[in-house]
Short mmCIF file of C-alpha atoms and ligand atoms in Angstrom, two decimals:
data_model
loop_
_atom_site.label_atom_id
_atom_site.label_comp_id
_atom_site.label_asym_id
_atom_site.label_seq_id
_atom_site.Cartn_x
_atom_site.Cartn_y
_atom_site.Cartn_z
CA UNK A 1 -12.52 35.65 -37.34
CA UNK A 2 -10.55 39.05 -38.63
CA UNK A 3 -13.70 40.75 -36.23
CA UNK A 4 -12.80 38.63 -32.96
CA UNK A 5 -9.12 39.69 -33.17
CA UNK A 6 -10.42 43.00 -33.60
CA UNK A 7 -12.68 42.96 -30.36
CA UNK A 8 -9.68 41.11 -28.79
CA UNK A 9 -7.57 44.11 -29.70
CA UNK A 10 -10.01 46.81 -28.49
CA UNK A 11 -10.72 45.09 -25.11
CA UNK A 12 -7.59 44.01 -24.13
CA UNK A 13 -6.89 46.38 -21.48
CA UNK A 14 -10.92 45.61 -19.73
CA UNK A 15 -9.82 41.74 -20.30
CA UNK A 16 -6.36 42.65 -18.06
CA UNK A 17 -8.51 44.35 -15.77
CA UNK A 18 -11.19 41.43 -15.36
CA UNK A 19 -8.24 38.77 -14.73
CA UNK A 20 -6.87 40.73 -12.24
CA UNK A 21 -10.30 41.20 -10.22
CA UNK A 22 -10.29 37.20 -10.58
CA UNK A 23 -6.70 37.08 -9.35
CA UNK A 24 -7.73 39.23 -6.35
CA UNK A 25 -9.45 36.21 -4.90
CA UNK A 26 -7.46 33.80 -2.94
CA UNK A 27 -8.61 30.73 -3.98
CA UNK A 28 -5.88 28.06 -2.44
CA UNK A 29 -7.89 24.14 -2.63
CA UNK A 30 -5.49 22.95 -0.41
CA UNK A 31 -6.19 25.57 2.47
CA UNK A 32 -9.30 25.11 4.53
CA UNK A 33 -9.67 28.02 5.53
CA UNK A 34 -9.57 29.37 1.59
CA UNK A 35 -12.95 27.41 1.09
CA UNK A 36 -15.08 30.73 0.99
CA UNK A 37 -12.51 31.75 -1.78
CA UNK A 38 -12.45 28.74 -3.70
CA UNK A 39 -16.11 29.70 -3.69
CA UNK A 40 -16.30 32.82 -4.80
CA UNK A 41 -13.78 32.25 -7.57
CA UNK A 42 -16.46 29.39 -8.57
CA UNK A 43 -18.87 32.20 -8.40
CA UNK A 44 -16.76 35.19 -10.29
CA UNK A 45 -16.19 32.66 -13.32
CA UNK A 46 -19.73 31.63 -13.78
CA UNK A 47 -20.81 35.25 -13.66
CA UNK A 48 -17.81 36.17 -16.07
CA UNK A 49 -19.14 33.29 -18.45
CA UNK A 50 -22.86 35.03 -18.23
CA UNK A 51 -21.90 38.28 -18.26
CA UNK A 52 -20.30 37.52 -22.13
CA UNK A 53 -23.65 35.87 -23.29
CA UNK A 54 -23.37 32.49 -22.66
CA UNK A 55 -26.90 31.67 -21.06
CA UNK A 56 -26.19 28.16 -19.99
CA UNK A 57 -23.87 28.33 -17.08
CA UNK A 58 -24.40 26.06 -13.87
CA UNK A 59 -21.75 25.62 -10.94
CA UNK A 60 -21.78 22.22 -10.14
CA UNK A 61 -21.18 20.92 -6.36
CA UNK A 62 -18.88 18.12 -5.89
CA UNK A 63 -18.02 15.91 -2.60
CA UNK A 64 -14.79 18.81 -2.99
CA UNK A 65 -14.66 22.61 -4.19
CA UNK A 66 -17.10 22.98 -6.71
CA UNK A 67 -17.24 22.71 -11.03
CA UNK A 68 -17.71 25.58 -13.26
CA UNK A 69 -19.75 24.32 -16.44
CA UNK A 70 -20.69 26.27 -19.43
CA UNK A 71 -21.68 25.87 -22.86
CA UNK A 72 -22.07 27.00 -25.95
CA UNK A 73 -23.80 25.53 -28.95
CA UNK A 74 -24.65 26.94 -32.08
CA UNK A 75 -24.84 23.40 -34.82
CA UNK A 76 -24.89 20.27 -33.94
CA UNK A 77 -23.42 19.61 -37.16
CA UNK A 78 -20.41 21.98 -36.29
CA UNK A 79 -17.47 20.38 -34.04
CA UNK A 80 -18.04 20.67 -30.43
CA UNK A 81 -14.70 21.41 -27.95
CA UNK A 82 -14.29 20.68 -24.34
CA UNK A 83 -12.53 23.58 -22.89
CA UNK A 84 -10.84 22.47 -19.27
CA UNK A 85 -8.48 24.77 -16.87
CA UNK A 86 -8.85 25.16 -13.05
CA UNK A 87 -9.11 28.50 -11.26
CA UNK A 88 -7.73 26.98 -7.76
CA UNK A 89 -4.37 28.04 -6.74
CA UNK A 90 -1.24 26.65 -5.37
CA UNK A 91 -0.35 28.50 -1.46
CA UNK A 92 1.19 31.88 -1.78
CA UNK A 93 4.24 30.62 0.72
CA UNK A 94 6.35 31.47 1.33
CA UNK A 95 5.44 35.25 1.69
CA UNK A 96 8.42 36.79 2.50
CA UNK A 97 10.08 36.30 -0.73
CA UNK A 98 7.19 38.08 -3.20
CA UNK A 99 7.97 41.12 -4.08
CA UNK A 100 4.64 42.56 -4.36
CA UNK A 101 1.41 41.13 -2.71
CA UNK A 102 0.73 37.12 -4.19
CA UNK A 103 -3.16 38.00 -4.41
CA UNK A 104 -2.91 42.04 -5.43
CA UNK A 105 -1.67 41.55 -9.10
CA UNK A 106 0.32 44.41 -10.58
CA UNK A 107 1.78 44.87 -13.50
CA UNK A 108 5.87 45.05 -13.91
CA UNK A 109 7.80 45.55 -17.15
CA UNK A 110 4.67 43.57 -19.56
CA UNK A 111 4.31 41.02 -16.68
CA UNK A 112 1.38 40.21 -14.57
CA UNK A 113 2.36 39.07 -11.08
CA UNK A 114 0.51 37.34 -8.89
CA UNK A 115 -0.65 33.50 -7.84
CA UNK A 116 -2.47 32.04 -10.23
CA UNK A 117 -1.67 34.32 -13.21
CA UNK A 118 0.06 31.59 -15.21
CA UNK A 119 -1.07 28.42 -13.24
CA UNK A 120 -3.93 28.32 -14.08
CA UNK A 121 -6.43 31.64 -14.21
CA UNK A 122 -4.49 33.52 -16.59
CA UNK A 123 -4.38 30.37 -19.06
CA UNK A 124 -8.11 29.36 -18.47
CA UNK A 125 -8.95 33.31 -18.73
CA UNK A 126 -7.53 33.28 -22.31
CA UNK A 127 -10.37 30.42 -23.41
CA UNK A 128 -13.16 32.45 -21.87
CA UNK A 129 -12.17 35.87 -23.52
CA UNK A 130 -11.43 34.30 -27.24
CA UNK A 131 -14.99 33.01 -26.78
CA UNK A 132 -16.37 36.01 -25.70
CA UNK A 133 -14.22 37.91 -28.68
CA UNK A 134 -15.82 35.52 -30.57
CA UNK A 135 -19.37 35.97 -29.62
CA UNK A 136 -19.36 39.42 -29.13
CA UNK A 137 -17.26 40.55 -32.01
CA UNK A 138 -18.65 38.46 -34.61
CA UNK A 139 -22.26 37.83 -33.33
CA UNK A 140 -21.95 33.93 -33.45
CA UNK A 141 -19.55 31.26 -32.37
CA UNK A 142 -18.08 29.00 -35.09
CA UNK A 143 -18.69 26.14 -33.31
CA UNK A 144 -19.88 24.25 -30.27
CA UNK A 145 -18.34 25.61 -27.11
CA UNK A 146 -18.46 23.43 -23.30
CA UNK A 147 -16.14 24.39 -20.74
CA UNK A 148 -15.47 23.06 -17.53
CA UNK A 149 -13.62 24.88 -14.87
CA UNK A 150 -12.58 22.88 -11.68
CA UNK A 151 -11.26 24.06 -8.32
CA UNK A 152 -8.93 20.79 -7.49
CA UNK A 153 -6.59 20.93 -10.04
CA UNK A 154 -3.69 21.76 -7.81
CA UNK A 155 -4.73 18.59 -4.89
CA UNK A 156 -5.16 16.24 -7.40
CA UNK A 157 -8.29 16.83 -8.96
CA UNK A 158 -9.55 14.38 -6.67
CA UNK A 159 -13.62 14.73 -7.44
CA UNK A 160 -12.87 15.41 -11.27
CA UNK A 161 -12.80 11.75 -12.45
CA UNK A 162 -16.25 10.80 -11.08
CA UNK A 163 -17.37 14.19 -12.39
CA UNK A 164 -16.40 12.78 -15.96
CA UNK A 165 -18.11 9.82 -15.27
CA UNK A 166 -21.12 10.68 -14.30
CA UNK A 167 -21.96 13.70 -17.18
CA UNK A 168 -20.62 11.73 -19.69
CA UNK A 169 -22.99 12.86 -22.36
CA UNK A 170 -23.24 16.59 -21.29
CA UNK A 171 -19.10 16.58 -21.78
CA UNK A 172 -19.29 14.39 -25.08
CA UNK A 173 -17.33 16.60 -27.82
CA UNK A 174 -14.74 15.86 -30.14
CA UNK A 175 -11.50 17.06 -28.74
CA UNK A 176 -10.51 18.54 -25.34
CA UNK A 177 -8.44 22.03 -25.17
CA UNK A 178 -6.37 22.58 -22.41
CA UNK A 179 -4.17 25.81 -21.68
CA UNK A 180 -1.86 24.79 -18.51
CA UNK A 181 1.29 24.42 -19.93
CA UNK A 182 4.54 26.16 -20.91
CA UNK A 183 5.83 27.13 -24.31
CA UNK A 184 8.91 25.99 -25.19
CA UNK A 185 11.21 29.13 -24.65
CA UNK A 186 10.50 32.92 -25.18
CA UNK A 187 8.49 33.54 -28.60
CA UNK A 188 9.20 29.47 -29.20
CA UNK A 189 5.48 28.38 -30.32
CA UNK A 190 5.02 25.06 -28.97
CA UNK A 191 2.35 22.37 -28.54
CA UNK A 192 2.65 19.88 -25.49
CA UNK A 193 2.05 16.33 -26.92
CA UNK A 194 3.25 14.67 -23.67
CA UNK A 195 2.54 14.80 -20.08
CA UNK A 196 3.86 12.96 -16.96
CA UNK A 197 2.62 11.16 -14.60
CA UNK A 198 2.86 11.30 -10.61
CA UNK A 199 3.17 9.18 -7.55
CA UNK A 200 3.89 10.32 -4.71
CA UNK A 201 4.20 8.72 -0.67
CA UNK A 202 5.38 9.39 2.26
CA UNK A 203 7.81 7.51 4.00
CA UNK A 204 7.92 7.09 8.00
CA UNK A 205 10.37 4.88 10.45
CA UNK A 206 10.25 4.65 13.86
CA UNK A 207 13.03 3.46 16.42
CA UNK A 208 13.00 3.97 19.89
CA UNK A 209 9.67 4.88 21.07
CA UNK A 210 10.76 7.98 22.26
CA UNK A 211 13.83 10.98 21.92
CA UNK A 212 16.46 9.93 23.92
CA UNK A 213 19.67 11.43 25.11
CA UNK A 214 22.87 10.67 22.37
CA UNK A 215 24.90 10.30 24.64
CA UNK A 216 23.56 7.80 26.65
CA UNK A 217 21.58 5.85 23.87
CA UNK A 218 23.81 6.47 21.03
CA UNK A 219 26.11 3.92 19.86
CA UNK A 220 23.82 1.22 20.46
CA UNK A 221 20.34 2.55 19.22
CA UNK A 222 19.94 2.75 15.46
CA UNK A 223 18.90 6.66 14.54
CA UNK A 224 15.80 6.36 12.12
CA UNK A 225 16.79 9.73 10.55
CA UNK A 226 20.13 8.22 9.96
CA UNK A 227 18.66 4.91 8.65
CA UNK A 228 16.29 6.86 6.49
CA UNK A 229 18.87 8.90 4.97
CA UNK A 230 20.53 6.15 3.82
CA UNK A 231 17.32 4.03 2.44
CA UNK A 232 16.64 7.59 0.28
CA UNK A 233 20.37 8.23 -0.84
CA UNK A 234 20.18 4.39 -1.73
CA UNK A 235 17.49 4.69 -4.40
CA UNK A 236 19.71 6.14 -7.04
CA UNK A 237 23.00 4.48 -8.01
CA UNK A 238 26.31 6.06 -9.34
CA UNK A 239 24.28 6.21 -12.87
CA UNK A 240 21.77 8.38 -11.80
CA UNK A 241 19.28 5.59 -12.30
CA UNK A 242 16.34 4.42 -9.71
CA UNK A 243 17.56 1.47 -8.16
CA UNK A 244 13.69 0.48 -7.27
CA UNK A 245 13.06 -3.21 -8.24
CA UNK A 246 11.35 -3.29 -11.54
CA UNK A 247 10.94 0.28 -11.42
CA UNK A 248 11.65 0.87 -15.86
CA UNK A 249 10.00 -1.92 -16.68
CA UNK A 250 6.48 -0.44 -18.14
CA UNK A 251 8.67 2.70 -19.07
CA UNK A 252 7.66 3.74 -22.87
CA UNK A 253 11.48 3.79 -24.52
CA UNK A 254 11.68 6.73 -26.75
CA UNK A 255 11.41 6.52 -30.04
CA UNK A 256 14.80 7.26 -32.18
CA UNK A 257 12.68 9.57 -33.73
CA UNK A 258 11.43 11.51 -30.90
CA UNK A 259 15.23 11.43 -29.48
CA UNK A 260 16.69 13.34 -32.78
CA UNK A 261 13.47 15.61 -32.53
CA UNK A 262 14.69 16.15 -28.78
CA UNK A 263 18.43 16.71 -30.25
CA UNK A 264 17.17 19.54 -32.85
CA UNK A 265 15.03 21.69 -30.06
CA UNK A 266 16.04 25.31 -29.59
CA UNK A 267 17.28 24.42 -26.41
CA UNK A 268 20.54 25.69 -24.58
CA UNK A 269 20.96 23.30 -21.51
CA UNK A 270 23.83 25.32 -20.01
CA UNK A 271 22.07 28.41 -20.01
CA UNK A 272 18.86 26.59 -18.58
CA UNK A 273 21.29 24.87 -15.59
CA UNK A 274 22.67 28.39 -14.92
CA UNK A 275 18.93 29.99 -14.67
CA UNK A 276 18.56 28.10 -11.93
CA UNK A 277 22.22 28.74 -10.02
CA UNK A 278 22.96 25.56 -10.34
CA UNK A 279 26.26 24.66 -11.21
CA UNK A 280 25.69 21.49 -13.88
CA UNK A 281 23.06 19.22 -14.67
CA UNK A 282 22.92 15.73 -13.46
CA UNK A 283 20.91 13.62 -15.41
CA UNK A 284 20.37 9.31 -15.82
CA UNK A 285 23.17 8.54 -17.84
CA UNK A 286 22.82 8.16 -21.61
CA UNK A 287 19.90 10.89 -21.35
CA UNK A 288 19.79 14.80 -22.10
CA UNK A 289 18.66 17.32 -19.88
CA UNK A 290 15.25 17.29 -21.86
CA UNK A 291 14.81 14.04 -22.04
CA UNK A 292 15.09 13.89 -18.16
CA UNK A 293 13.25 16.28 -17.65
CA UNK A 294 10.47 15.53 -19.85
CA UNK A 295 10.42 11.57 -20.97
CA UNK A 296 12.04 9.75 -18.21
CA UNK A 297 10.93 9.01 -14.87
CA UNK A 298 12.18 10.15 -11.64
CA UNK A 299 12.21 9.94 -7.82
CA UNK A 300 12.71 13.21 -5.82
CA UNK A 301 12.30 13.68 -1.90
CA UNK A 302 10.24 16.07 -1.54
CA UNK A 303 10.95 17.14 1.70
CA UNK A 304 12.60 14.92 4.87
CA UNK A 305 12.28 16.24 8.82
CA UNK A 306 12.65 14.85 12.21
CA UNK A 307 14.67 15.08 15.27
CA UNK A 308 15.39 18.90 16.40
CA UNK A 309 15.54 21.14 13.99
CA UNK A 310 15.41 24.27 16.21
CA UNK A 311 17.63 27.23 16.70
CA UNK A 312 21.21 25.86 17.91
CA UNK A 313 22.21 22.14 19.07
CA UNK A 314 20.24 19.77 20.60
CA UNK A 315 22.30 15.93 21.79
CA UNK A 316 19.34 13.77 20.64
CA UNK A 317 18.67 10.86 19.65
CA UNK A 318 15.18 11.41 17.95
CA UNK A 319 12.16 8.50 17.48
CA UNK A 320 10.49 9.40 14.41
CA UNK A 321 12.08 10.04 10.59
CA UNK A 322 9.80 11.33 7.77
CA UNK A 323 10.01 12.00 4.42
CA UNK A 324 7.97 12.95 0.88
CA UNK A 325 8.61 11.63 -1.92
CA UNK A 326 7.52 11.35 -5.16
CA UNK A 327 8.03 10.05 -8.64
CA UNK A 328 7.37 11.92 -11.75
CA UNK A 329 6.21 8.80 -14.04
CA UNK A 330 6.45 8.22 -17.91
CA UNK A 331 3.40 6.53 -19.53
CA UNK A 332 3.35 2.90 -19.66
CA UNK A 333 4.08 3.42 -16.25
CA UNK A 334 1.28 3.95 -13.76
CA UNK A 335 0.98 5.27 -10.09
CA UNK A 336 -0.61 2.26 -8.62
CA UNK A 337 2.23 -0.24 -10.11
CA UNK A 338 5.20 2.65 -8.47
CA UNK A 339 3.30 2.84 -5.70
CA UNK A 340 3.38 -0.77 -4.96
CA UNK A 341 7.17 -0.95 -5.86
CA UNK A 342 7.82 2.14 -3.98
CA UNK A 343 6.18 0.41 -0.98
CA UNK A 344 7.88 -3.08 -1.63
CA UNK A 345 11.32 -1.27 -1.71
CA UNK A 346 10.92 0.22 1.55
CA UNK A 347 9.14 -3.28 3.21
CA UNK A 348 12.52 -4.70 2.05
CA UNK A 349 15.46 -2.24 2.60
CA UNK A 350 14.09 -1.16 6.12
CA UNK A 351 16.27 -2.33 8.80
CA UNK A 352 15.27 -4.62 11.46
CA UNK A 353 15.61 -2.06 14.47
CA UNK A 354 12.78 0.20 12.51
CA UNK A 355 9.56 0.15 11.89
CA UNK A 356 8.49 1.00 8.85
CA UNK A 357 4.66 3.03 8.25
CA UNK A 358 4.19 3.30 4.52
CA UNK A 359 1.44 6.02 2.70
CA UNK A 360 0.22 6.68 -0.72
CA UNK A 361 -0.82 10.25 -0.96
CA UNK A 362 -1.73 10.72 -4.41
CA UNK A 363 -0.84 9.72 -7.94
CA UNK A 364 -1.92 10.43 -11.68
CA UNK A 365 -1.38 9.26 -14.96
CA UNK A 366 0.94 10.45 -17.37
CA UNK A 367 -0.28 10.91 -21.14
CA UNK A 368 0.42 11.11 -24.43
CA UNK A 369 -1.63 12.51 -26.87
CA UNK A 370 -2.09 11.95 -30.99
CA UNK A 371 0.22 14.42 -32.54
CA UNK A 372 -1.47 13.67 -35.86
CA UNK A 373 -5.12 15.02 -35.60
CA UNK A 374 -7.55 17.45 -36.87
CA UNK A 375 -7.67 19.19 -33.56
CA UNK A 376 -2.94 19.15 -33.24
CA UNK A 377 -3.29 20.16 -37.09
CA UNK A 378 -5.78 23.22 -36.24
CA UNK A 379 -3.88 23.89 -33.01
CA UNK A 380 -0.65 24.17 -34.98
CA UNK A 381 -2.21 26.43 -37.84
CA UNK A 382 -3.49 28.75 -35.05
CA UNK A 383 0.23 29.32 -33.96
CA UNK A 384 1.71 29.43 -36.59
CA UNK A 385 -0.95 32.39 -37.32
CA UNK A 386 0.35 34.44 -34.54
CA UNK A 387 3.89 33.57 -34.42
CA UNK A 388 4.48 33.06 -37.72
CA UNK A 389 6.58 30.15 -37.16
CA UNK A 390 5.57 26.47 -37.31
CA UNK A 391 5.10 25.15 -33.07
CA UNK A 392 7.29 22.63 -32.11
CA UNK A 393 5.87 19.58 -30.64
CA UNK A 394 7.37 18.99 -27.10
CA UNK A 395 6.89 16.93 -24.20
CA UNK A 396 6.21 18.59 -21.17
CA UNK A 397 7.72 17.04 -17.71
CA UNK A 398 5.22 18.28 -15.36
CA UNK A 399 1.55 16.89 -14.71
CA UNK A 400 -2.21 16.90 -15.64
CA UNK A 401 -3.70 13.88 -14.69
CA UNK A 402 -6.94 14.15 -16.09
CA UNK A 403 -5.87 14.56 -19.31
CA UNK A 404 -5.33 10.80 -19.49
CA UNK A 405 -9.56 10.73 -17.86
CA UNK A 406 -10.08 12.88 -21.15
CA UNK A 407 -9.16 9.78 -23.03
CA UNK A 408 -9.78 6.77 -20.76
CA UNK A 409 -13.60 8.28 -19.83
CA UNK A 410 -14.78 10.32 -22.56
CA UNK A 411 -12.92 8.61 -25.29
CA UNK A 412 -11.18 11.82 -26.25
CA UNK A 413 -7.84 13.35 -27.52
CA UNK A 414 -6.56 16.38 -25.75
CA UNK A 415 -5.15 19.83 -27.43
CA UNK A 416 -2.42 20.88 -25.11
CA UNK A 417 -2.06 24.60 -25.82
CA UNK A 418 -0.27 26.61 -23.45
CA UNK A 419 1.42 30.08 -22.83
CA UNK A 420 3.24 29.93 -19.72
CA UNK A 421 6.86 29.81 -19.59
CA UNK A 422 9.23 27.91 -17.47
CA UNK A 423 10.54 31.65 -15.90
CA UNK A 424 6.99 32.26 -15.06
CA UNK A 425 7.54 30.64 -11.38
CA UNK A 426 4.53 28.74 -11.52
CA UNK A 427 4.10 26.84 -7.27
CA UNK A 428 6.85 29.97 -6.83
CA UNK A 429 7.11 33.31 -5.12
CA UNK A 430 6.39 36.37 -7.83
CA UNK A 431 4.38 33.68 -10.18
CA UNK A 432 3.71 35.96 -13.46
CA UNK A 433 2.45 35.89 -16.76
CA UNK A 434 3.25 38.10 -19.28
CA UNK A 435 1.17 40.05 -21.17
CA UNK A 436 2.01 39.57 -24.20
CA UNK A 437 1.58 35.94 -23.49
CA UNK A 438 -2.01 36.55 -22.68
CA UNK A 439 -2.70 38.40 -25.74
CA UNK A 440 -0.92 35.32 -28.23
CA UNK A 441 -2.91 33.09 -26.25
CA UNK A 442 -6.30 34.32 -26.52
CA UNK A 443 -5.22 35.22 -30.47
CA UNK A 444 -4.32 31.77 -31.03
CA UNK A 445 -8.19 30.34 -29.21
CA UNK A 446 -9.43 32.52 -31.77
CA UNK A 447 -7.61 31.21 -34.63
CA UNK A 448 -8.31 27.24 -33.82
CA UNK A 449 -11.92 27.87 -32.95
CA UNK A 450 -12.11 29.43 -36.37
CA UNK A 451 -10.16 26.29 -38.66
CA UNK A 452 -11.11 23.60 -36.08
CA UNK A 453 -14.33 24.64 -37.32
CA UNK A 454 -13.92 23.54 -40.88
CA UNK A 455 -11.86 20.51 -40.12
N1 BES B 501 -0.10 23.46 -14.68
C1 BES B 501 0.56 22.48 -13.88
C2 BES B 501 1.20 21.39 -14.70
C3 BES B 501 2.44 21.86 -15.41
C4 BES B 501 3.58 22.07 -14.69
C5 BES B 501 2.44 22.11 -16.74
C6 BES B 501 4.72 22.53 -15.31
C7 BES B 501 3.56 22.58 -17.36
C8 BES B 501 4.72 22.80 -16.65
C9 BES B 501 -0.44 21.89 -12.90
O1 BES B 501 -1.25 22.88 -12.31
C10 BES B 501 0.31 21.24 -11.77
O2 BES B 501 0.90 21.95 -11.00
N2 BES B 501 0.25 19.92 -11.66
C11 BES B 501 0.84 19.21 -10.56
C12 BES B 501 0.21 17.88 -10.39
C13 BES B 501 -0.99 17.84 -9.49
C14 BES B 501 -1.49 16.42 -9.38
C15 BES B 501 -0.75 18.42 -8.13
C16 BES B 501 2.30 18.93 -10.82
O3 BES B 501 2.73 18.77 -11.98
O4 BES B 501 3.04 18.87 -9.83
MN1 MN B 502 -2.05 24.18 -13.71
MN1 MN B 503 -0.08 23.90 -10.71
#
């Protein structure tokens, strides 16, 4: 092992070098017009995984952007991981507010900006350079090695699932290892045992069948934006709490345990409220700001438009009302039952002078993973290797769905190892990662590939 840290250390800077050629390449899933990139990232990641020595490495075409599979195995007595990350992107937008190009990475007081460097190609990078630290520094690999790379992550890794499905014995391996998460705080070791889950809709009404003049029509004519408004301010009541019918009913209480665990995090929620410039929190009563953000559910619109929303004023009386919106969902809960309750709500609250049009855009499950296994025990000794501190377990409130496809199709548990950091301004203008980050993270790969090993 002492040798892959050692190669680690003496090819850092190349490593920096070869994520930034990777973060050169645009590769947005959402964006049509990206698909060329998405390709080519595809492409640059296979060759990256050949050009370290790993001989089996196929890109596999989906009905979507394509999968990155490699692997690596030495003994099939040894343990076997499945490494996962994706190397699509969220959209650069909006543009004006980077500071330096999204997709010409420079480096800025230890920090790597530019999309993608946290969420996810920085993270995923860190698996395929302790492997090749590994390989190349030691002459072997200390155990069996399969990674999959997919380019969907970021629109709901919509191919990924059948993917699973169908190469269920090329993926078989006793744990999955993912690296697209945050650690707790700033040189806070962490390990993510808890992930949420996601629904999200939109919401349309129609009333007249056309804009009309306010002052003629208005008065008499029910405004959809107005009635939509209300229906979305109605979903919370004066406790913060989601006023859907039946909407906590599958929710997984937390334990008392896992609450005093919660209460004894390094964790400062003033200072967190204030790195946003906002002025206080506002959470469901009888929860902390971590526990909102992290174990209970929630319903945010996304986004709401309509009417004239031009330069100056405009008297109308507009036909159409829109909105996004989208739960973040605890497991116990899942996306088809909000979905339906979500939709039910809406059937019911809409007033008779609208009509109501009702979509599910996408959902995943939430997951929580066994805190108590080889593979949490090895991850934890790995940290506590570089950061000389025990990691603290921690819920995370954002999403991965197929971590809970790890589980439900390939019967495994999932590692959740990451290095980003909420300040990172991951979806955000000047995303970064920092260096140092990069280095921990490809330390710590090392160290649980070496005692996973042995487990
Ligand atoms: N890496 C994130 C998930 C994440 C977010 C982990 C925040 C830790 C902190 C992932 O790429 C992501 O953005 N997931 C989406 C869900 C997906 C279905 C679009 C999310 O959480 O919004
Ligand atoms: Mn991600
Ligand atoms: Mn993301």
């Amino acid at each position: 092992m002492q040798k892959a840290l050692s190669y680690t250390d003496a090819n850092f800077d190349r490593f920096v070098e070869e994520l930034k050629d990777f973060l050169r390449i645009p590769s947005v899933s959402t964006d049509p017009n990206h698909k060329d990139d998405v390709n080519a990232a595809a492409e640059w990641v296979a060759q990256n995984m050949r050009d370290m020595g790993t001989s089996h490495v196929k890109i596999m075409p989906t009905d979507g952007h394509p999968i990155v599979y490699a692997e690596h195995m030495v003994d099939p007595s040894k343990p076997t991981i499945l490494v996962y990350g994706h190397y699509d992107v969220q959209p650069p937008d909006p543009l004006e507010l980077w500071d330096s190009e999204p997709f010409d990475p420079v480096v800025k007081n230890g920090d790597l900006y530019a999309r993608g460097s946290c969420d996810d190609k920085g993270q995923m990078f860190m698996h395929a350079k302790a492997a090749e630290s590994y390989f190349k520094g030691t002459g072997s690999m200390p155990l069996n090695v399969k990674w999959i790379f997919e380019g969907e992550e970021e629109i709901g890794s919509v191919h990924l699932p059948k993917f699973l499905e169908d190469n269920k014995d090329m993926l078989a391996a006793d744990v999955a290892v993912v690296s697209d998460t945050a650690l707790f705080g700033t040189g806070v070791p962490s390990i993510t045992y808890g992930l949420r889950g996601l629904a999200y809709v939109q919401v349309s009404l129609e009333g007249p069948d056309r804009d009309l003049h306010s002052g003629v029509y208005g008065g008499a004519i029910e405004n959809p934006i107005n009635a939509l408004a209300k229906m979305i301010a109605d979903l919370h009541d004066e406790n913060h709490r989601i006023t859907i019918d039946g909407f906590y009913d599958m929710v997984m209480p937390l334990t008392d345990e896992e609450r005093t665990t919660f209460a004894s995090l390094p964790f400062d929620a003033d200072e967190w409220v204030a790195e946003v410039g906002a002025s206080e929190s506002k959470t469901e009563a009888g929860y902390s700001v971590l526990e909102g953000t992290t174990a209970r559910p929630t319903l945010d619109c996304n986004g709401i438009w309509g009417g004239f929303t031009g330069e100056g004023a405009k008297t109308v009386l507009p036909s159409l009302a829109h909105a996004k919106i989208s739960c973040r969902l605890v497991p116990g809960q899942t996306p088809e039952e909000i979905t339906d309750k979500l939709q039910a709500h809406f059937e019911k609250h809409c007033p008779p002078t609208m009509k109501l049009t009702f979509e599910d855009l996408h959902g995943g499950h939430g997951a929580l993973v066994d805190t108590n296994s080889d593979a949490m025990k090895a991850a934890s000794e790995a940290m506590e290797g570089v950061y000389n501190e025990k990691p603290y377990m921690v819920r995370c409130g954002g999403s991965i769905p197929i971590v809970a496809d790890f589980k439900k199709i390939l019967g495994q548990e999932t590692v959740l190892m990451g290095f980003g950091l909420d300040s990172d301004a991951i979806h955000s203008p000047n995303e970064k990662f920092g260096l140092d980050r990069f280095r921990a993270g490809i330390d710590t790969i090392i160290r649980f590939m070496s005692i996973y090993a042995t487990k």
